[in-house]
Every structure is written in structure tokens, then in C-alpha cells.
Short mmCIF file of C-alpha atoms in Angstrom, two decimals:
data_model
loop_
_atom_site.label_atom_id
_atom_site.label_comp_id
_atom_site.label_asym_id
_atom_site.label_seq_id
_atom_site.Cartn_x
_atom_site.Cartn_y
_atom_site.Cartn_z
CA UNK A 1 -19.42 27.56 -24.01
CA UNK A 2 -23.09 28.18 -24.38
CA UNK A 3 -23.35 24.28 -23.61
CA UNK A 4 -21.37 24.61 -20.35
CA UNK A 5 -23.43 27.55 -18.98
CA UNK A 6 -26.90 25.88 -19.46
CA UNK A 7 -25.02 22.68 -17.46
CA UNK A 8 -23.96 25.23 -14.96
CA UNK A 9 -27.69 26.63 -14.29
CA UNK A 10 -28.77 23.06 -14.46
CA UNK A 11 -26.43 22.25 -11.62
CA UNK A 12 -27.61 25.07 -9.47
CA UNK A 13 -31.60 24.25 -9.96
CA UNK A 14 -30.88 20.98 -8.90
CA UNK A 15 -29.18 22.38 -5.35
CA UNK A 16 -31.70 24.83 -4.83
CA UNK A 17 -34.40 22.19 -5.66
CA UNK A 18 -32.98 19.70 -3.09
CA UNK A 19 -32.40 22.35 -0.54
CA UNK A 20 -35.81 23.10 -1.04
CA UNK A 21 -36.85 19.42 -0.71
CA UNK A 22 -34.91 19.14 2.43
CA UNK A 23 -36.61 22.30 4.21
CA UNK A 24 -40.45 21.24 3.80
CA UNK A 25 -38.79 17.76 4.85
CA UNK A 26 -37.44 19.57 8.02
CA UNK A 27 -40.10 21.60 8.68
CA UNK A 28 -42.77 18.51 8.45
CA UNK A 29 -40.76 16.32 10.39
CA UNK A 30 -40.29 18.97 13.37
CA UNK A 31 -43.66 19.64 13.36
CA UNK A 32 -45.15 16.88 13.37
CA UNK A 33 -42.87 16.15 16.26
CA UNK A 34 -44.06 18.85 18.52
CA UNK A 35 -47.80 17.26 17.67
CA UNK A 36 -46.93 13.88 18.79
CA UNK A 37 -44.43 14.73 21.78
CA UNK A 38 -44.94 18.58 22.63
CA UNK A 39 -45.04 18.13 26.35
CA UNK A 40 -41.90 16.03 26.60
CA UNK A 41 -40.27 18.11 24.41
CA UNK A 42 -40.99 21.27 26.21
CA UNK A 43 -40.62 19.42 29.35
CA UNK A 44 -36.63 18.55 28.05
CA UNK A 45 -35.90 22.03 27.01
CA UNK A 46 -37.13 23.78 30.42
CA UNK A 47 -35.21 21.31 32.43
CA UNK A 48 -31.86 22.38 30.30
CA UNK A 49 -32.76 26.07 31.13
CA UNK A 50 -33.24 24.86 34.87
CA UNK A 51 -29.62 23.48 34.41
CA UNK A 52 -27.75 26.25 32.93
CA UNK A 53 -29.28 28.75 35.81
CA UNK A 54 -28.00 26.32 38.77
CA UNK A 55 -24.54 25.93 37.57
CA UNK A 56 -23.72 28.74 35.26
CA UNK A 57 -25.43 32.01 36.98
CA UNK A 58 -23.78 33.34 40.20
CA UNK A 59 -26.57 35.71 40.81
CA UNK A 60 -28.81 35.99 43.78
CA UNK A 61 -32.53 34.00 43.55
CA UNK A 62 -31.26 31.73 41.11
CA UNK A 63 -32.70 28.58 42.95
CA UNK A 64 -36.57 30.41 43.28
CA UNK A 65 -36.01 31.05 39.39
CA UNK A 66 -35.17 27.73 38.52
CA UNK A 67 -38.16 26.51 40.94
CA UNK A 68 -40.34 29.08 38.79
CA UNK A 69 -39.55 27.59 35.59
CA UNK A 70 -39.78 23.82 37.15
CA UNK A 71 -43.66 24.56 38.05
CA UNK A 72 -44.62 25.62 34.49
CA UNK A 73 -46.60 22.96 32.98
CA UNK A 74 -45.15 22.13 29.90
CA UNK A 75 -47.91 20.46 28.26
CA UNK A 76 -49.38 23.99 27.84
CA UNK A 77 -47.19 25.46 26.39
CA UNK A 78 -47.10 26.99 22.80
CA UNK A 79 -43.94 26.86 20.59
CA UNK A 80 -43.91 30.93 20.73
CA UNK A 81 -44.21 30.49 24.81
CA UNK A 82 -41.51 28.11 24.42
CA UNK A 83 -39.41 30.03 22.73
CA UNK A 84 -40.24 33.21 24.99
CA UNK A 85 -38.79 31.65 28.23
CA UNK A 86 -35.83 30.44 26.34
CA UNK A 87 -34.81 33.83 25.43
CA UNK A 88 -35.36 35.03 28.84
CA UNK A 89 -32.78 32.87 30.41
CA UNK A 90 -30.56 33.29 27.65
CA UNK A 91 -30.37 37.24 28.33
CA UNK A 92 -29.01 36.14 31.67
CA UNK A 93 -26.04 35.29 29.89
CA UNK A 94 -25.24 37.98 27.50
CA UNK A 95 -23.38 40.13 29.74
CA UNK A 96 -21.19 37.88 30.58
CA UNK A 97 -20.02 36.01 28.16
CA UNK A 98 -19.87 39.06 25.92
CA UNK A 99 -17.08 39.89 28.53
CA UNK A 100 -15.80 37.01 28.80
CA UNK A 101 -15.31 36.78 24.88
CA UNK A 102 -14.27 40.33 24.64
CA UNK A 103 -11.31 39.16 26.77
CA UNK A 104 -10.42 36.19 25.25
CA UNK A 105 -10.37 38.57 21.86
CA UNK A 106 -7.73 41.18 23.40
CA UNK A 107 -5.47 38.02 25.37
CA UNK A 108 -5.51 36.15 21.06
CA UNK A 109 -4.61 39.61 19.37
CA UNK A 110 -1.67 40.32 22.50
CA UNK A 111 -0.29 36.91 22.85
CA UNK A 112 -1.42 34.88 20.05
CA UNK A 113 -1.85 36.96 16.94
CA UNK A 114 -2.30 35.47 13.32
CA UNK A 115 0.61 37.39 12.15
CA UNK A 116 2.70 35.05 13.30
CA UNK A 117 1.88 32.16 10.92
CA UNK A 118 2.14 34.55 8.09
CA UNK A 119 4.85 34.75 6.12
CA UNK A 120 5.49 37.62 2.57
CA UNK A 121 3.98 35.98 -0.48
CA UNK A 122 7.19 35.24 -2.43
CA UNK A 123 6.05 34.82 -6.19
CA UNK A 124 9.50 34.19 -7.74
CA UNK A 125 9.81 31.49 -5.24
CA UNK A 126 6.23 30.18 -6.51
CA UNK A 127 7.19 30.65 -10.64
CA UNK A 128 10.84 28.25 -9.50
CA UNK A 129 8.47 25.73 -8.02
CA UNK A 130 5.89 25.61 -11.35
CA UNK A 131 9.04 26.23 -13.70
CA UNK A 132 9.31 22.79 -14.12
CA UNK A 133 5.99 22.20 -15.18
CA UNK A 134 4.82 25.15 -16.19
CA UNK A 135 7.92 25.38 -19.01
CA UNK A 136 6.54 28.51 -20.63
CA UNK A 137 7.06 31.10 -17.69
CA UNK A 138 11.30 30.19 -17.69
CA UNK A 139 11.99 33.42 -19.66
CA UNK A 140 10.75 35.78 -16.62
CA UNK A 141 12.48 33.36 -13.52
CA UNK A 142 15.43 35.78 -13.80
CA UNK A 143 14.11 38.47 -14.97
CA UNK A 144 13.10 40.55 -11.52
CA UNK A 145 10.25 42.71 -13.52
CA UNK A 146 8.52 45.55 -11.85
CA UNK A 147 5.65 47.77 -13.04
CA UNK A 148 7.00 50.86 -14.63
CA UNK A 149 5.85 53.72 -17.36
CA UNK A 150 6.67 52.66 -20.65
CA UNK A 151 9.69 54.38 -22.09
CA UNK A 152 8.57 57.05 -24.74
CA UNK A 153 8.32 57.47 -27.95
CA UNK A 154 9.70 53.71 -28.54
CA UNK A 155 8.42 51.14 -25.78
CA UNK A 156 10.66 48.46 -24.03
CA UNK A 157 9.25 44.91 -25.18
CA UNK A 158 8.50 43.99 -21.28
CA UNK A 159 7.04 47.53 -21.15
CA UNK A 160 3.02 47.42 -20.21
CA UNK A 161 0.65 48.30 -22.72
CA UNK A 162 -0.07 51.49 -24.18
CA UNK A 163 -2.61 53.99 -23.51
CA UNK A 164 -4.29 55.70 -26.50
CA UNK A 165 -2.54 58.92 -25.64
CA UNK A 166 1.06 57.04 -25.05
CA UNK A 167 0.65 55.56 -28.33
CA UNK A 168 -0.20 58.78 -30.26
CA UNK A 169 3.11 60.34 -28.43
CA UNK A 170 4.98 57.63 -29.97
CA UNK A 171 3.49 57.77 -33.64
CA UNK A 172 0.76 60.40 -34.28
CA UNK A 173 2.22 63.75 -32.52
CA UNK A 174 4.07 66.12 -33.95
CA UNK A 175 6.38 68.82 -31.87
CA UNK A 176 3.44 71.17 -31.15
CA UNK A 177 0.99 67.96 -29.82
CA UNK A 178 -1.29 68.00 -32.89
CA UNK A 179 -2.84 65.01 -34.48
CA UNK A 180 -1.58 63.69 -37.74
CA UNK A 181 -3.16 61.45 -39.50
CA UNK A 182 -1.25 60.20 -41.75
CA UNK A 183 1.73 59.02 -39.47
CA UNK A 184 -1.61 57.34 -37.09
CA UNK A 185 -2.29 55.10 -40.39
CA UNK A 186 1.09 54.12 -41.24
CA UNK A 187 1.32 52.96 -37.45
CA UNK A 188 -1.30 51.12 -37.70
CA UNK A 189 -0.81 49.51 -40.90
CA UNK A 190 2.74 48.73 -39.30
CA UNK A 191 0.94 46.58 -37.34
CA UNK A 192 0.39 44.18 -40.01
CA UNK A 193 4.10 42.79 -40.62
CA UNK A 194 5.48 42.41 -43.46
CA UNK A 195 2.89 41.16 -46.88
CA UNK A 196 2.92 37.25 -46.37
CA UNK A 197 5.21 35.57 -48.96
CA UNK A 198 5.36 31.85 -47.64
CA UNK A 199 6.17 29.94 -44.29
CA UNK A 200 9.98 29.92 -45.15
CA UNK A 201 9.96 33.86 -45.61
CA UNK A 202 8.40 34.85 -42.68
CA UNK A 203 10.70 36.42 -39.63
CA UNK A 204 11.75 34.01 -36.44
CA UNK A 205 9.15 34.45 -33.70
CA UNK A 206 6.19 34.42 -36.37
CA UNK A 207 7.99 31.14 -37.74
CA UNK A 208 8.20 29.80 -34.24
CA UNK A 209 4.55 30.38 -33.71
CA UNK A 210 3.10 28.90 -36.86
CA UNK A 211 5.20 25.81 -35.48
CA UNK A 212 3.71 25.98 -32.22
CA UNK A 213 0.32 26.55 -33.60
CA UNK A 214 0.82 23.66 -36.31
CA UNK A 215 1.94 21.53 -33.78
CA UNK A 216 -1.24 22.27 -31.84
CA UNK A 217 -3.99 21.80 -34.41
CA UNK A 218 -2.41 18.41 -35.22
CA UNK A 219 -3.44 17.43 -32.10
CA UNK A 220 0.61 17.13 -30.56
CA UNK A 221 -0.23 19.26 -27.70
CA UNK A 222 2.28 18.14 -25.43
CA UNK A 223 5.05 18.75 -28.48
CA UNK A 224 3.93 22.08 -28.88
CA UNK A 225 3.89 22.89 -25.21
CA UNK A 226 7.73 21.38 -25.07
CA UNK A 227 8.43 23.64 -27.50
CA UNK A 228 7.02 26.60 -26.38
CA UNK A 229 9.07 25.62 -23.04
CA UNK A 230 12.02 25.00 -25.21
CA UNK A 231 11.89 28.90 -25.83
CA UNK A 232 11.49 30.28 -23.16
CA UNK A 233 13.82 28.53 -21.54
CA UNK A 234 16.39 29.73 -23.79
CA UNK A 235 15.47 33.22 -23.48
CA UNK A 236 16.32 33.26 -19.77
CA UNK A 237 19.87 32.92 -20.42
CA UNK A 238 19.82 36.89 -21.61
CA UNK A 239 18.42 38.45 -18.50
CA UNK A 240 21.65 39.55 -16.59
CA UNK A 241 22.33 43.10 -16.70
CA UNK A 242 18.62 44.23 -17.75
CA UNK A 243 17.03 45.44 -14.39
CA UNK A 244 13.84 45.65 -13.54
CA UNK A 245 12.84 47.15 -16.89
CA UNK A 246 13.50 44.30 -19.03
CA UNK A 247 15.66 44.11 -21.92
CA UNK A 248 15.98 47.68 -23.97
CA UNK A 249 15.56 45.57 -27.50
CA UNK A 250 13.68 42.36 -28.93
CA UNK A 251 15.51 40.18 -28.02
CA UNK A 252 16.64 37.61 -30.50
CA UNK A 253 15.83 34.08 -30.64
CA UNK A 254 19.17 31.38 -31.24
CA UNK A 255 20.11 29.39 -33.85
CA UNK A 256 19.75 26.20 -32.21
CA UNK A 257 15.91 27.12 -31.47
CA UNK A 258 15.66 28.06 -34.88
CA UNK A 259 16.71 25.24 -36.14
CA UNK A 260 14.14 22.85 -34.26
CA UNK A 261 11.79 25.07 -35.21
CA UNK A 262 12.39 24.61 -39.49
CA UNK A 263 12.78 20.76 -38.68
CA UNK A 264 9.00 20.52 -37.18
CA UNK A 265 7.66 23.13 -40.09
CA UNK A 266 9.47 20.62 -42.19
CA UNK A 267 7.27 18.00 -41.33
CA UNK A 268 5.12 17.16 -44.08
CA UNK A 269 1.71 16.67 -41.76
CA UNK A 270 2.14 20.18 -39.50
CA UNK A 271 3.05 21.85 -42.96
CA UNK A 272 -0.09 20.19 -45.11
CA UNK A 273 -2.29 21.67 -42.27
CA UNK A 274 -0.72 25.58 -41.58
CA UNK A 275 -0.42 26.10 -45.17
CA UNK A 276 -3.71 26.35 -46.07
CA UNK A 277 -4.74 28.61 -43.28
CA UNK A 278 -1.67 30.79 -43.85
CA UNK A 279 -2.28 31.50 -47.90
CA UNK A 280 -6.25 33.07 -46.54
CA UNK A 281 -4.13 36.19 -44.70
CA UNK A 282 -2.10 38.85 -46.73
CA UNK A 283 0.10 39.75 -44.05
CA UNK A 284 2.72 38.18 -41.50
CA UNK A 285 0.80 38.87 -38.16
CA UNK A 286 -2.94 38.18 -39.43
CA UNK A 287 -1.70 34.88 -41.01
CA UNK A 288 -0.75 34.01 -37.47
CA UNK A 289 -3.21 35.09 -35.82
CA UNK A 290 -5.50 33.27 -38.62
CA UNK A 291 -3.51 29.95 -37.39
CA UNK A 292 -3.65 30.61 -34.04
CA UNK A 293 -7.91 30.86 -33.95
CA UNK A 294 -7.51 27.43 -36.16
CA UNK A 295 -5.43 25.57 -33.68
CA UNK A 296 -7.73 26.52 -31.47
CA UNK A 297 -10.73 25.51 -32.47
CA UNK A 298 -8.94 22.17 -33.50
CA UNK A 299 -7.45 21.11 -30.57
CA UNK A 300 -8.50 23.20 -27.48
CA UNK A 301 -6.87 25.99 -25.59
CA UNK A 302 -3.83 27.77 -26.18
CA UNK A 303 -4.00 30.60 -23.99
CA UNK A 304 -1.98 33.69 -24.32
CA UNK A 305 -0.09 32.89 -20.93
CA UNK A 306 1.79 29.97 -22.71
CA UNK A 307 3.10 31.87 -25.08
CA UNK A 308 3.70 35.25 -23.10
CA UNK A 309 7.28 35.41 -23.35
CA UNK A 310 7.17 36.41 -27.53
CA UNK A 311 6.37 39.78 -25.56
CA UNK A 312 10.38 39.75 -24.99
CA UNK A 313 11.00 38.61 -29.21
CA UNK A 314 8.27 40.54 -31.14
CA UNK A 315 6.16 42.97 -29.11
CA UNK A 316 3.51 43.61 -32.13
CA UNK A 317 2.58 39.88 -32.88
CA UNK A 318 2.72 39.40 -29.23
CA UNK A 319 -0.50 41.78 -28.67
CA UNK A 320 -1.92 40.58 -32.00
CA UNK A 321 -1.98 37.35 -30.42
CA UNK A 322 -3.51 38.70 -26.90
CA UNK A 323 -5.97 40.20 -28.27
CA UNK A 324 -7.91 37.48 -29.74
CA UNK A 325 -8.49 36.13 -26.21
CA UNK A 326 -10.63 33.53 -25.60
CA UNK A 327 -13.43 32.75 -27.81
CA UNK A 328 -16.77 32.98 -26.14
CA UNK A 329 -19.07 31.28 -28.33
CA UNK A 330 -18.93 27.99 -30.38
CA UNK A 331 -19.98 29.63 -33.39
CA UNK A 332 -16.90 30.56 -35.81
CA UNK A 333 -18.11 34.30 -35.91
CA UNK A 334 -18.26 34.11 -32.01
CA UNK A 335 -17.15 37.89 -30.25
CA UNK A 336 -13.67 38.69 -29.07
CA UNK A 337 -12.37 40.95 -26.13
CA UNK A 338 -11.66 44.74 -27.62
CA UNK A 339 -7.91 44.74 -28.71
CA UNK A 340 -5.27 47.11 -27.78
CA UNK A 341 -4.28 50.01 -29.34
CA UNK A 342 -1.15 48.34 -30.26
CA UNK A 343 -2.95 45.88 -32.04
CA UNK A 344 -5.82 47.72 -33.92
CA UNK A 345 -4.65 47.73 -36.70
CA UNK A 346 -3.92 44.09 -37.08
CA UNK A 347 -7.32 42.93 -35.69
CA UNK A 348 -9.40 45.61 -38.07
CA UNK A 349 -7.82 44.10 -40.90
CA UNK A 350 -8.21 40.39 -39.57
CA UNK A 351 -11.91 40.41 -39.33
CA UNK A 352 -12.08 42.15 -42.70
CA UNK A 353 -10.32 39.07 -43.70
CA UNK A 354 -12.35 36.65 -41.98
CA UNK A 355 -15.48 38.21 -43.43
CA UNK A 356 -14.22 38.35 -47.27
CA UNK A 357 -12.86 35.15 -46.44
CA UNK A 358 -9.63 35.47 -48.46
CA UNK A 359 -6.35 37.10 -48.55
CA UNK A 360 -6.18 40.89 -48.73
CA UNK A 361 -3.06 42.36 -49.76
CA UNK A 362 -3.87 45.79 -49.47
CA UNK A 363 -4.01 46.90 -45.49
CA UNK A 364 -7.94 47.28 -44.99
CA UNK A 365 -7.79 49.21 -41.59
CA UNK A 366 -10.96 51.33 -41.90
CA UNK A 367 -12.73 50.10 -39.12
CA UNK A 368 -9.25 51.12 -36.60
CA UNK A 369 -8.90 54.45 -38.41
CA UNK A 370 -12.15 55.28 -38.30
CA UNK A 371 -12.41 54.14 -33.95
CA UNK A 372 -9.31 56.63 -33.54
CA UNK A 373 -10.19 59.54 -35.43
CA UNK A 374 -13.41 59.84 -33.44
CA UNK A 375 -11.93 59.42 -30.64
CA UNK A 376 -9.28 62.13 -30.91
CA UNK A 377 -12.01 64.37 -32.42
CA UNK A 378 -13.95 63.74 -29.40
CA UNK A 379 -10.86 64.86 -27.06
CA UNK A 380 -10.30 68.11 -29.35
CA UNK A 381 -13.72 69.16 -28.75
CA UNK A 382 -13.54 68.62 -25.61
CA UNK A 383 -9.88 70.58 -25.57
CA UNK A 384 -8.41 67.50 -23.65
CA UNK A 385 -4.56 66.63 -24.32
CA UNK A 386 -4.53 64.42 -26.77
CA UNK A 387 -1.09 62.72 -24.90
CA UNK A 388 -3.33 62.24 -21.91
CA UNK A 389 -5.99 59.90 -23.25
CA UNK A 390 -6.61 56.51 -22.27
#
């Protein structure tokens, strides 16, 4: 990245450079234009002022004007002389064709208005034209989603994310509104998944990722990318009956996927490569999001957006996922975007893994729990409402 943005400011020195170049050039030809020819070009430029008075001013004395400016020698003149007489004329003009293009204004905005070549931006009917390409967005072609609150305490997977204070009201309120702890670190340690007992033990979507991601980093992009369209497509079949709100539960991926799914984690090369980077996480979600930064830096881009329909299957890896972003920096350690509160959790105890650089079994959270607490702290001392935080 750092490599792109010194080609970037590269690029632009070299504009402003030859736009630069080009001025002194313009400036030293004109001038030494007026030096050589002065008189004939002053002599030129009077005669077209003499021109636009006979033929395009309808007021009285025009012909003694145009006399006036006829006699002035123009081998004496100066360029700021020059330039005087030319604005004199040219205030001539300003009254009327400042009516005249007032005029023309009203007549385009009466009979002629842009309106009419404007038609409503119909985004369903731009996703069916990139559906076939763009594989990955099939899941939400039916699905006629519109921005709602999320449903409380337990959010609908399509559901946007979470506030701080919607997420406490789900997990870390009791009856009264208080804070409690305890239930705010078993949320977030829920985060996690389940401990990380092998490839062939892990649930459906995270098995379907480390496929997609395995795929990726051995360099079968377009594979993984069919497959990731494969999904989705299959998870459009489900959308009649949900509304606007999405689907009320996870929704469940089919046999059939599933199945082309174990025969690629089968595969002897994608399984020699995800391994590896699987056994350094203790849990389900960090192992994937482990894989995920490895594909990455293996064989390019994967952005979120191909993958965004695992929103609809498994909510919490989905934002696990999200919120590693885009990397920023070619360094391993580069910085990520902050995560959501639905996946704190998972990312505190990712980059404790990173930095140990092994497998933690234990949830190691501190950094999340310690972000929250002094954050609701900070809202009791303030006596703010802990539900209304964001």
C-alpha cells in the first residue's frame, strides 16, 4: 500500500511539474509575441471590438464609437490599455445578454427541464444485471431488504449492526437497566465459537469458509469465487415469505452445498495449506479469521462484500470476518479498522493470538473487557442510559 501511495504522489508531481512547464512556456511565448508584433496585434483586437459594436449594439452613436476606437493608434498601446478598452466595450453587452440568458434559463426549466431524462434509480434492477457476474450478491436478489431497528434482545441475522447500548440490552442488562458484568464477558467470549477441534468438527458456514479461504490462498481464485456464488445462490431459494426484515433465524445451508464443500476440504493441497494456519487459533471463529488474513496476504483480495451473505448463515463469524477489513500496510502487524461490538470479543482474543503466536485455549478477552467497562463507567458517571449508548 505504502508502495502505491508514494506512486500516487509521484504521479501528481509529475502533472503539476508539466503544468508548470507549460505556463512559463505560455507565458514566454505570448510575450514575446506582443514584443515582436504588438501593434498588429492590438491593431486585430480593436478592429474585432469595432465589429461587435456595428452589428451587435442597437444603441444610438454606435458608428462615432466605433470611429473613436478606429483612430486609436495601436502601436501605442500598453497591454493594460489594451485590456482597458476591451472591457469597456464588453460592458456594453452585459445587460443584455444577461437578459437574454436569463430568458433562455426560465424557457429550458418551463419547456425543457432535465427531469425529463431522469428516471428512479432502480438498484434491484442493477444487482439482476451484475447477478450474473457478480455471483456472490444472489442471496439478497429476492430478498426486498429495508433498513430497520434491530429486533431486541436477540437480533435478526439481516438485522444492522449493533450499537453499544443495543448490545448491552441484549446481554449485559438486567430488569432494572444495571450493568452486569459477568453476563458482558460470557457474551463476549461467545463470540469465540466453539474451542477448535479440527477442520471436520467445525460447524457448516465456518467449514464453508475455510474452503473458500483454502481455495483462495492456493491461488484458485476463480474456484473460490464459484463457490462463494454457488452459496449464495442457493440461499436465495429461502427468501419467500420473510419481508423486508429478512429471515427471523440463520438460515441453514443444504446438503448438496455441504457436500461440495467436504469434497474441496478433501483435497489434499487446500487441506496441507489451511491446516497449519487453523491448529495456531484455539477457537472456531479466530481460526477463520486466522485463514482468512492468510489467504489474503497469499493471493490478494477477498473483500467482505464477496462473502456478505454468511450474514444470513452465521451472524457472529460474519462480523468477525468484517471486521478485519482491509489491511493497510504491507507489514504483517499492519493496523485494522476498529471492530464491532459484536465482534470484540473475537478480535481481542485474535491479536492476543497473533502476538503469542500460538493457540490459546483459554478466551483471552482483556483488552474487549477492559474497552467496555470504561466505557459504561464513563456513561454512569455521566448518569447516561446505559441502553442509549452508541
Amino acid at each position: 500500500m505504502s508502495g502505491n501511495v508514494r506512486q500516487q504522489q509521484a504521479a501528481v508531481e509529475n502533472i503539476v511539474l508539466s503544468l508548470a512547464f507549460i505556463l512559463v512556456a505560455l507565458v514566454f511565448v505570448l510575450g514575446f509575441a506582443w514584443l515582436k508584433a504588438h501593434a498588429a496585434i492590438s491593431r486585430a483586437v480593436l478592429e474585432f471590438m469595432t465589429f461587435q459594436i456595428l452589428h451587435f449594439d442597437w444603441m444610438h452613436g454606435r458608428y462615432n464609437l466605433a470611429n473613436e476606437i478606429r483612430a486609436i493608434p495601436a502601436s501605442s498601446l500598453s497591454v493594460i490599455e489594451l485590456l482597458r478598452v476591451v472591457g469597456e466595450v464588453s460592458a456594453l453587452f452585459a445587460l443584455p445578454l444577461s437578459i437574454f440568458v436569463t430568458v433562455l434559463g426560465i424557457v429550458l426549466v418551463i419547456y425543457a427541464p432535465a427531469s425529463r431524462h431522469a428516471t428512479p434509480l432502480d438498484l434491484n434492477g442493477l444487482m439482476r444485471v451484475q447477478a450474473p457476474v457478480f455471483r456472490s450478491i444472489a442471496a439478497y436478489l429476492p430478498r426486498r431488504l429495508v433498513p430497520v431497528a434491530p429486533s431486541l434482545p436477540v437480533p435478526r441475522p439481516a438485522d444492522p449492526a449493533l450499537h453499544l447500548g443495543e448490545w448491552l440490552t441484549c446481554h449485559a442488562l438486567n430488569e432494572t437497566g444495571a450493568f452486569q458484568r459477568d453476563q458482558a464477558v460470557a457474551a463476549l467470549e461467545t463470540q469465540l465459537g466453539k474451542p477448535w477441534s479440527g477442520i471436520d468438527q467445525a460447524p457448516g458456514p465456518a467449514r464453508m469458509m475455510i474452503a473458500v479461504c483454502g481455495l483462495h490462498a492456493c491461488r484458485r481464485r476463480k474456484e473460490a469465487a464459484a463457490l462463494l456464488g454457488l452459496v449464495s445462490e442457493s440461499l436465495a431459494a429461502n427468501a419467500a415469505g420473510e419481508g423486508d426484515t429478512g429471515p427471523d433465524h440463520p438460515l441453514v445451508l443444504s446438503p448438496s452445498i455441504m457436500q461440495a464443500v467436504d469434497r474441496i476440504l478433501a483435497e489434499s493441497d487446500v487441506r496441507n495449506i489451511v491446516e497449519p494456519v487453523l491448529r495456531q487459533h484455539g477457537f472456531v471463529t479466530t481460526a477463520v479469521m486466522g485463514l482468512l488474513n492468510f489467504a489474503r496476504a497469499r493471493a490478494g483480495l477477498l473483500p467482505p462484500a464477496q462473502f456478505n451473505f454468511l450474514k444470513l448463515v452465521d451472524r457472529n463469524l460474519w462480523y468477525a470476518l468484517q471486521s478485519l477489513g482491509f489491511p493497510v500496510s504491507e507489514t504483517e502487524d499492519g493496523p485494522f479498522p476498529n471492530p464491532k461490538i459484536e465482534a470484540l470479543g473475537a478480535r481481542a482474543h485474535w491479536q492476543t493470538e497473533r502476538a503469542e503466536g500460538t493457540a490459546l485455549v483459554l478466551p483471552h478477552i482483556e483488552m474487549a473487557i477492559e474497552l467496555m467497562v470504561a466505557r459504561v463507567t464513563a456513561a454512569i458517571a455521566k448518569q447516561q442510559q446505559l441502553k442509549d449508548l452508541r
